[in-house]
PDB file of C-alpha atoms in Angstrom:
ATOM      1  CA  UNK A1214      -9.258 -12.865  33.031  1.00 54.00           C
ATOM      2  CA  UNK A1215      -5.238 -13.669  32.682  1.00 74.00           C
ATOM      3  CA  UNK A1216      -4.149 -11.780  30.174  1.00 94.00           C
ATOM      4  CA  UNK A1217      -5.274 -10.549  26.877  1.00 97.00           C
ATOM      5  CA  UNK A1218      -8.807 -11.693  25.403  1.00 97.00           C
ATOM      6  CA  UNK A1219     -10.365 -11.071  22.078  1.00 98.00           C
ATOM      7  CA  UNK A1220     -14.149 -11.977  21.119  1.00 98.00           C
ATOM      8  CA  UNK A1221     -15.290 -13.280  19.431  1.00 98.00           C
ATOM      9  CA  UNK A1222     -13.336 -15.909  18.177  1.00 97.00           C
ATOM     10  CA  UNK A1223     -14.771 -16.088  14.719  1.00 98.00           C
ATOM     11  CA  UNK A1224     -17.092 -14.260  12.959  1.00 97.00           C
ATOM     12  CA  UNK A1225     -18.790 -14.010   9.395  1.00 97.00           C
ATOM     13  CA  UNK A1226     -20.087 -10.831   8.267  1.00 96.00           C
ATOM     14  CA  UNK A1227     -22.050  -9.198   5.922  1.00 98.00           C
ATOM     15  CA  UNK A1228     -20.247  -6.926   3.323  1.00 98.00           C
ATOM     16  CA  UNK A1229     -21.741  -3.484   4.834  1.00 98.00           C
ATOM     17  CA  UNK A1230     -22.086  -4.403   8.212  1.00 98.00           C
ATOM     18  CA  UNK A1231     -20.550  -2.384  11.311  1.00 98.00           C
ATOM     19  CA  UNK A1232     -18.762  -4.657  13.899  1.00 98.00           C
ATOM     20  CA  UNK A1233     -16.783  -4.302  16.681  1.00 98.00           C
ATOM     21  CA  UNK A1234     -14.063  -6.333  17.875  1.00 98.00           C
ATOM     22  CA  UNK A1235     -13.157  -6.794  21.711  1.00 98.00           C
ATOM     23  CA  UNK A1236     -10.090  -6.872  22.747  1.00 98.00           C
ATOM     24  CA  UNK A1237      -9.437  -6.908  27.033  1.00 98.00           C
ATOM     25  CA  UNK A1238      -6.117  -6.754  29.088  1.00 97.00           C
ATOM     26  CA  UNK A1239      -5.600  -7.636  32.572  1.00 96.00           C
ATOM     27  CA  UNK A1240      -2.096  -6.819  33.021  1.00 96.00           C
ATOM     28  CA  UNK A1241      -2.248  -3.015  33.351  1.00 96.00           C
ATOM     29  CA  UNK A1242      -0.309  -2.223  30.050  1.00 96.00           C
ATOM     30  CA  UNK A1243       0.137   1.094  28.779  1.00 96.00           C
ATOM     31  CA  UNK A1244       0.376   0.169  25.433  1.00 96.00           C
ATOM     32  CA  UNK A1245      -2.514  -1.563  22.975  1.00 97.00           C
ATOM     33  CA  UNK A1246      -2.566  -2.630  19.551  1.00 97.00           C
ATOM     34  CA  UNK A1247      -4.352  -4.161  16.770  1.00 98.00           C
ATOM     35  CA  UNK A1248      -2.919  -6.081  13.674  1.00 98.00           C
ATOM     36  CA  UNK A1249      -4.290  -8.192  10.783  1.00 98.00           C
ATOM     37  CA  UNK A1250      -2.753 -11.060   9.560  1.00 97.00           C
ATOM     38  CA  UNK A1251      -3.113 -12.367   5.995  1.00 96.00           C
ATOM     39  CA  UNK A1252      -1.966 -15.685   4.163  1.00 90.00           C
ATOM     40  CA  UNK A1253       1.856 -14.943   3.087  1.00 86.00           C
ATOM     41  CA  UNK A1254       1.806 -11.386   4.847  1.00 89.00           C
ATOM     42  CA  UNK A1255       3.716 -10.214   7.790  1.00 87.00           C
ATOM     43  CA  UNK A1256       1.389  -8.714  10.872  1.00 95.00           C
ATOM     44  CA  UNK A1257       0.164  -5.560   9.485  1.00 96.00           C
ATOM     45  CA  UNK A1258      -0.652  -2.673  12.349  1.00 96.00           C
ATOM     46  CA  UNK A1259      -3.744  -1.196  11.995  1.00 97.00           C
ATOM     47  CA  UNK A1260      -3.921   1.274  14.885  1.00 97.00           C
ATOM     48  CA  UNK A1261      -2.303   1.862  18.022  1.00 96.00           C
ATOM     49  CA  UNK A1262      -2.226   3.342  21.747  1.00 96.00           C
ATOM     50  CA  UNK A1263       0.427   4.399  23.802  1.00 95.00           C
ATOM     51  CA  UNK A1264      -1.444   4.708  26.876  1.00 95.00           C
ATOM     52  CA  UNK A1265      -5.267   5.622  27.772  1.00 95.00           C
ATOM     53  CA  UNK A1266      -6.798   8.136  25.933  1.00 96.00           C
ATOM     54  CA  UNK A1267      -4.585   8.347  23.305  1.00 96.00           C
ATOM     55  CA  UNK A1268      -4.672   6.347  19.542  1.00 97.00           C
ATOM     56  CA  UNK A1269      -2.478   6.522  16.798  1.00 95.00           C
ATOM     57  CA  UNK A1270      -2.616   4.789  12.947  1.00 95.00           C
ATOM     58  CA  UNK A1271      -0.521   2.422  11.669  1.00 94.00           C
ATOM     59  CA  UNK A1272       0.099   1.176   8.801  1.00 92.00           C
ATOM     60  CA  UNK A1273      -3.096   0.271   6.645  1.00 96.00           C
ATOM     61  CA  UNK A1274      -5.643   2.169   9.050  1.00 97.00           C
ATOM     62  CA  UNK A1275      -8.610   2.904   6.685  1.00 97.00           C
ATOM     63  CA  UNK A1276     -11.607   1.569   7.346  1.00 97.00           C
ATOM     64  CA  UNK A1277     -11.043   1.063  10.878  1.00 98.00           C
ATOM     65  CA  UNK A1278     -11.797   3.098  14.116  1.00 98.00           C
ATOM     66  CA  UNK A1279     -10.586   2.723  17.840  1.00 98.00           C
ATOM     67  CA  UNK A1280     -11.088   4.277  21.145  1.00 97.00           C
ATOM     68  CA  UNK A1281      -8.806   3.340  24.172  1.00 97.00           C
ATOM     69  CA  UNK A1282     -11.057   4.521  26.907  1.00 97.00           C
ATOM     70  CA  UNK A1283      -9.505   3.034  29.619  1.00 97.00           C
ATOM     71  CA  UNK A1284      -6.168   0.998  30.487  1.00 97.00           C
ATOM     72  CA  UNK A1285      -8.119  -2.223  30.021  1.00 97.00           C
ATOM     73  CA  UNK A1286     -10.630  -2.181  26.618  1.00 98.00           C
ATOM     74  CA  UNK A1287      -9.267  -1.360  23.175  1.00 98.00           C
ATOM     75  CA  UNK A1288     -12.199  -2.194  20.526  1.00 98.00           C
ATOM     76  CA  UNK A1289     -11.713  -1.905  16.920  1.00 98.00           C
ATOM     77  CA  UNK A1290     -14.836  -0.931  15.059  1.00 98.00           C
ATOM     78  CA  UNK A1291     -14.930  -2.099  10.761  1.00 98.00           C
ATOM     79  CA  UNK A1292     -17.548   0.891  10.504  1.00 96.00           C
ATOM     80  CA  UNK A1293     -18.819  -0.831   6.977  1.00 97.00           C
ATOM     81  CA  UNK A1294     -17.317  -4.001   6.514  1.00 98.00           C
ATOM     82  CA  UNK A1295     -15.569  -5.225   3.170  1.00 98.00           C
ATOM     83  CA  UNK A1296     -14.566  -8.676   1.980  1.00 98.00           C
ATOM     84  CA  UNK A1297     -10.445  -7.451   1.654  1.00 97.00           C
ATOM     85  CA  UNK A1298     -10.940  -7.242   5.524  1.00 98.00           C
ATOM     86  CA  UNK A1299     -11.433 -10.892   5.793  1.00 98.00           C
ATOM     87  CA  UNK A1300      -8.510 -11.985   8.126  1.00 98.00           C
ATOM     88  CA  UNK A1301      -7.365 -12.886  11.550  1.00 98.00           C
ATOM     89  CA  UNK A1302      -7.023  -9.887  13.691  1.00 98.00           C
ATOM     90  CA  UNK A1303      -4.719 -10.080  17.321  1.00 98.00           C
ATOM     91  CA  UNK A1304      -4.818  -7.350  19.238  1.00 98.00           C
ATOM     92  CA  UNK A1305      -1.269  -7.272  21.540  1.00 98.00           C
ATOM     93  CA  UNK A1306       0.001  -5.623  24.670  1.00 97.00           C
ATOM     94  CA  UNK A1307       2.727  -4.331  25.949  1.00 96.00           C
ATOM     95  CA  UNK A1308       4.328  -2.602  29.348  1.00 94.00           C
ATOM     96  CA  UNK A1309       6.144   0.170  27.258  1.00 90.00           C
ATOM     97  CA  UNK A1310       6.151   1.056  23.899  1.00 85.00           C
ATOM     98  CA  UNK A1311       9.638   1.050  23.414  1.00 83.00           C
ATOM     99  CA  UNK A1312      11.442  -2.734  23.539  1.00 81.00           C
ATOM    100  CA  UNK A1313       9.073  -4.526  25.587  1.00 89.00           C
ATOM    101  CA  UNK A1314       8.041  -7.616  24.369  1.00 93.00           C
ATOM    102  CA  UNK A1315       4.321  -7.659  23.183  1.00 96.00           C
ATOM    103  CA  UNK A1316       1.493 -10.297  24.437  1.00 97.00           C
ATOM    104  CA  UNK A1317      -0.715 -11.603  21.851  1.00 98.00           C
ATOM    105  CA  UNK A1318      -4.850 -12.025  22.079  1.00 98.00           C
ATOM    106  CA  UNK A1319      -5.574 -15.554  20.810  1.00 97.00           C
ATOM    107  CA  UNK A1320      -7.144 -13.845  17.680  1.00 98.00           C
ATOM    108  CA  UNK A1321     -10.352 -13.164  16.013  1.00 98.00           C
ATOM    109  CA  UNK A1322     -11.383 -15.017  12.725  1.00 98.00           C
ATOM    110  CA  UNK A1323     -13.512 -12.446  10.645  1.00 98.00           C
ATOM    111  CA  UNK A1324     -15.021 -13.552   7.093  1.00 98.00           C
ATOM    112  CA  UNK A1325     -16.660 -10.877   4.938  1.00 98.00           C
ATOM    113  CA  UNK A1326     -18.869 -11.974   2.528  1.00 97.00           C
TER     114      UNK A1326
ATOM    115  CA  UNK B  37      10.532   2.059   2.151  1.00 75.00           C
ATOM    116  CA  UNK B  38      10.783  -0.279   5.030  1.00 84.00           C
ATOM    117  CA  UNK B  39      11.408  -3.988   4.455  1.00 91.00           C
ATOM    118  CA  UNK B  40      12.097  -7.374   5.980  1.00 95.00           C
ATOM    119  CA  UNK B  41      13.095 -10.745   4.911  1.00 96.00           C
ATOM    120  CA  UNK B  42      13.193 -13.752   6.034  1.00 97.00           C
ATOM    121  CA  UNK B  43      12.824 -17.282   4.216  1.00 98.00           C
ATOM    122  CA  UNK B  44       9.223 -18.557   3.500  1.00 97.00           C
ATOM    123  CA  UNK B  45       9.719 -22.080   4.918  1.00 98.00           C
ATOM    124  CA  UNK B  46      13.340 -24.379   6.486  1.00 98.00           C
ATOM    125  CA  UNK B  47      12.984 -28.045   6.940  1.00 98.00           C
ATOM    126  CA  UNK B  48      15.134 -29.574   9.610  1.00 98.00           C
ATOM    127  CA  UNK B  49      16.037 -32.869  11.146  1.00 97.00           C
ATOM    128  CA  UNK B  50      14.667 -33.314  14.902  1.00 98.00           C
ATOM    129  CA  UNK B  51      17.637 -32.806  17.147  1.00 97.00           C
ATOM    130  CA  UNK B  52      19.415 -30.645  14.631  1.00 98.00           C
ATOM    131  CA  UNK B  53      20.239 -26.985  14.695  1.00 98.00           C
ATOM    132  CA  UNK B  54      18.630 -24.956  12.348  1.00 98.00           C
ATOM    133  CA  UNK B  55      19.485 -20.778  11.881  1.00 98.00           C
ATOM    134  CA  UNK B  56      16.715 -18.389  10.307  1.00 98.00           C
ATOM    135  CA  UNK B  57      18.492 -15.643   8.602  1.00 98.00           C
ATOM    136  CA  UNK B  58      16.345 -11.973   8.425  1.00 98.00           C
ATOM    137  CA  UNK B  59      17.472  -8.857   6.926  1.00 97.00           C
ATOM    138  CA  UNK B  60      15.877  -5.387   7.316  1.00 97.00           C
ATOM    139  CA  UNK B  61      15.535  -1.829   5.997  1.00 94.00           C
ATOM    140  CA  UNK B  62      13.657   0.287   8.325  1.00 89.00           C
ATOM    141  CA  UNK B  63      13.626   3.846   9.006  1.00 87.00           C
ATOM    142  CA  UNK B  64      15.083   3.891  12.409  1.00 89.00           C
ATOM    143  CA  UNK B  65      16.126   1.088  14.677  1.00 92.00           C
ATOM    144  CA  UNK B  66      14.584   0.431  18.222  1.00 92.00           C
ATOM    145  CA  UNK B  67      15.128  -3.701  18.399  1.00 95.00           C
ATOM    146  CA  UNK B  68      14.564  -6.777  16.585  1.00 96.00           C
ATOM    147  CA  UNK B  69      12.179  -9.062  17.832  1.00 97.00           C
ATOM    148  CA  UNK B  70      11.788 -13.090  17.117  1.00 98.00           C
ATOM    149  CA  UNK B  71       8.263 -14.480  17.741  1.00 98.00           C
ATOM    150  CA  UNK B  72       7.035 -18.294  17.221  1.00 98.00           C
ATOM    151  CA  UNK B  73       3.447 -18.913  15.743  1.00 98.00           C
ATOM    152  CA  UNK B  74       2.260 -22.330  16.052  1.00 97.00           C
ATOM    153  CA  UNK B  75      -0.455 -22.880  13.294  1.00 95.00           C
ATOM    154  CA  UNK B  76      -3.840 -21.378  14.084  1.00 94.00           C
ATOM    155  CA  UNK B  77      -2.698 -19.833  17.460  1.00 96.00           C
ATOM    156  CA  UNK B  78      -1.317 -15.908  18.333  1.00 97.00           C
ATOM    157  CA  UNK B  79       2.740 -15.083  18.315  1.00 98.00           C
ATOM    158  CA  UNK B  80       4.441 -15.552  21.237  1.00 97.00           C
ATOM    159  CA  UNK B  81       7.880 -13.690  22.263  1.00 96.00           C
ATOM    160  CA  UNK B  82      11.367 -15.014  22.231  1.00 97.00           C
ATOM    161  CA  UNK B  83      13.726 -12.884  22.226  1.00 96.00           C
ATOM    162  CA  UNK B  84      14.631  -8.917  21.699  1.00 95.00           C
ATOM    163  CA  UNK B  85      18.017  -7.961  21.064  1.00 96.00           C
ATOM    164  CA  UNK B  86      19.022  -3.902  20.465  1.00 95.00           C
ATOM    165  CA  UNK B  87      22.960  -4.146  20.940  1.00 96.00           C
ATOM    166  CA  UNK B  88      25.315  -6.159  18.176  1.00 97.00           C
ATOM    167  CA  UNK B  89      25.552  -9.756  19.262  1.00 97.00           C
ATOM    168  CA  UNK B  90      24.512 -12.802  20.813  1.00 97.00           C
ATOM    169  CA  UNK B  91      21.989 -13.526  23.196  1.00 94.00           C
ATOM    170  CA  UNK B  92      21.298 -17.015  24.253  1.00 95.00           C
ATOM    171  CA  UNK B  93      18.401 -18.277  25.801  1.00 92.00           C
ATOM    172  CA  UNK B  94      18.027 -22.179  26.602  1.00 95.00           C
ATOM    173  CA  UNK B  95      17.839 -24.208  22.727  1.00 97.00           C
ATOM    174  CA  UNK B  96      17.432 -21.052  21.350  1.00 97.00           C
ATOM    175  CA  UNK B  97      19.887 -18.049  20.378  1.00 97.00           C
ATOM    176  CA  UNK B  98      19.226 -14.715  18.860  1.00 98.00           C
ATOM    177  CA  UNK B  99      22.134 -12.666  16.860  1.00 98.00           C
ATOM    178  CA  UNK B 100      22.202  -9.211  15.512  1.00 98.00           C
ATOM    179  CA  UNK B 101      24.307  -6.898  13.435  1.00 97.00           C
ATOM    180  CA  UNK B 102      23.069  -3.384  13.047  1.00 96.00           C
ATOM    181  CA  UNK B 103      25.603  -2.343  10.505  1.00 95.00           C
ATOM    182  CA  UNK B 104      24.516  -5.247   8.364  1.00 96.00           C
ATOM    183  CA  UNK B 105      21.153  -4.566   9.189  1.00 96.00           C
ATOM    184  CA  UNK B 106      20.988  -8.869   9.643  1.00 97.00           C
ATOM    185  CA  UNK B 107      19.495 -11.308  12.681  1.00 98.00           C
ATOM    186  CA  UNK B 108      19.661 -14.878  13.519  1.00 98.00           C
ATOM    187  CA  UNK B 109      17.742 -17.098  15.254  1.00 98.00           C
ATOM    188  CA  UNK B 110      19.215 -20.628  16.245  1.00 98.00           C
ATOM    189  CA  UNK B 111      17.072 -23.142  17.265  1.00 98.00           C
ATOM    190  CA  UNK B 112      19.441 -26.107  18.815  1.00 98.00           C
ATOM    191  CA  UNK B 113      18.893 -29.796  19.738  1.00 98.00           C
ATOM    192  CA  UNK B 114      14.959 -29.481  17.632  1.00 98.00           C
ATOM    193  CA  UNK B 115      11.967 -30.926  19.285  1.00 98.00           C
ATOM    194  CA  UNK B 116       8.556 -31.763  17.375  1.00 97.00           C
ATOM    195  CA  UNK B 117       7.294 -29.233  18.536  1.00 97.00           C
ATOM    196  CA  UNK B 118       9.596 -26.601  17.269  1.00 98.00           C
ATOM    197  CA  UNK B 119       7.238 -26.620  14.310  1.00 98.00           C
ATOM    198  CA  UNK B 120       5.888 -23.494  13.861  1.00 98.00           C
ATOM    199  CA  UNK B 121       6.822 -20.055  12.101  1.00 98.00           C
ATOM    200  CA  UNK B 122       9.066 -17.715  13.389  1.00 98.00           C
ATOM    201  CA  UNK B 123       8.550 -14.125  12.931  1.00 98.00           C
ATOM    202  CA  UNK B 124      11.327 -11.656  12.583  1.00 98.00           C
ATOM    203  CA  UNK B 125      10.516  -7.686  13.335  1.00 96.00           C
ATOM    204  CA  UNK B 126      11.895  -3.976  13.916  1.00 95.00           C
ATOM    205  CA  UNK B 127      10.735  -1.478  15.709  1.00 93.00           C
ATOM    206  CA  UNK B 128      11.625   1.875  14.121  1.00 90.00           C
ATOM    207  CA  UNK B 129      12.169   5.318  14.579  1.00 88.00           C
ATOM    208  CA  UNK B 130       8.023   5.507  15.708  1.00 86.00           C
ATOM    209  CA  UNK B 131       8.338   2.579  17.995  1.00 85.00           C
ATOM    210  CA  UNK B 132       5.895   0.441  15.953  1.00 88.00           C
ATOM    211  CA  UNK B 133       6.671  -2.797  14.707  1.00 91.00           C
ATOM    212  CA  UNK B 134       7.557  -3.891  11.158  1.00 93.00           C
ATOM    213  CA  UNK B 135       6.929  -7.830  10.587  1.00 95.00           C
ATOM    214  CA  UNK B 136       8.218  -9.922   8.646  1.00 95.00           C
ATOM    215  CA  UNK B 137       6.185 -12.543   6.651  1.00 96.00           C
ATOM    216  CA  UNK B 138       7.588 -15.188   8.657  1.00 97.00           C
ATOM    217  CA  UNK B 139       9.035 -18.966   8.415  1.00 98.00           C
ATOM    218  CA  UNK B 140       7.569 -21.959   8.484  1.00 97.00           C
ATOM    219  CA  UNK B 141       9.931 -24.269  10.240  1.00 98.00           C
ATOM    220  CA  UNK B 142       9.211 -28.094   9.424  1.00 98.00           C
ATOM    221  CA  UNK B 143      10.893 -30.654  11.696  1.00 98.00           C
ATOM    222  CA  UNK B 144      11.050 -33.956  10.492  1.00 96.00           C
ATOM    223  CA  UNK B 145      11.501 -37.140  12.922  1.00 95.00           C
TER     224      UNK B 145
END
């Protein structure tokens, strides 16, 4: 791995489904994050972690859950999935939370129908 | 509330200069950021500045004023592949990031 990964790449879902997004970093950052991107939107944070074992919500949270169980894995779970959380999700790293630049996952495609 | 604005989409001339204005309101300031998005792919990082001024970085130049609460990015001597949208953001008081919606630069030959 080099990097940040995400899987899957695309996905289309059931309205009512549970799924669970990956998101891996190899770089030993403290700090994890997940956004959603919509059409005409800026990035929109979703939830957070400072550093392992900790997680924090941002700004439109519901309907999603994380866990940061180690350094490495930071999965976001859609417990029962919707079609307004159709979008592209990127989870990003970063060394520190404050001013450090943040690396991007390539992104995950999700489509609820 | 917190806010930021930046121009939906610029058209330049290759081997121009081109400047994408952004203003923000956010509770707190900890840094502006500038990140490029090339069409179906994941931002990538440009530049951070926290202090008032300029910081230049090869074709491309980021400016701040805090009291204005206004950023810059320059993009000089434009390449094809310059196309993409470039996305302005703050981190506040919490440390978390407020985005922009972004600008779709078009270059045209």
């Amino acid at each position: 791995i080099a990097g940040i990964t995400q899987a899957p790449t695309s996905q289309i879902l059931a309205a009512g489904r549970r799924m669970t997004l990956r998101c891996t970093q190899d770089m030993r950052h403290n700090a994890m994050y997940w956004y959603r991107q919509d059409l005409g939107l800026g990035l929109r944070l979703i939830h957070y972690s400072n550093t392992a074992g900790t997680t924090g919500k941002g700004e439109v949270p519901d309907g999603y859950s994380v866990s940061r169980a180690n350094t490495d894995d930071f999965p976001l779970t859609l417990a029962s999935a919707v079609p307004s959380q159709t979008s592209v999700y990127f989870c990003a790293s970063s060394l520190a939370v404050h001013g450090d630049e943040q690396f991007f996952g390539p992104g995950t495609r999700l489509t609820v129908l | 509330g917190q806010n930021i604005d930046q121009p939906t989409e610029m058209t330049a001339t290759e081997g121009a200069i081109v400047q994408i204005n952004c203003t923000y309101q956010t509770s707190g300031f900890n840094g502006l950021f500038w990140y490029q998005q090339h069409a179906g792919e994941a931002p990538t990082f440009l530049s951070y500045n926290v202090l008032d001024g300029l910081e230049e970085k090869g074709r491309f130049s980021s400016f701040l004023s805090r009291s204005k609460g206004y950023s810059y990015l320059l993009l000089k001597e434009l390449q094809m592949k310059d196309s993409a949208s470039y996305l302005c953001s703050c981190q506040d008081s919490n440390y978390q990031l407020i985005w922009g919606a972004g600008t779709k630069l078009i270059i045209k030959p």
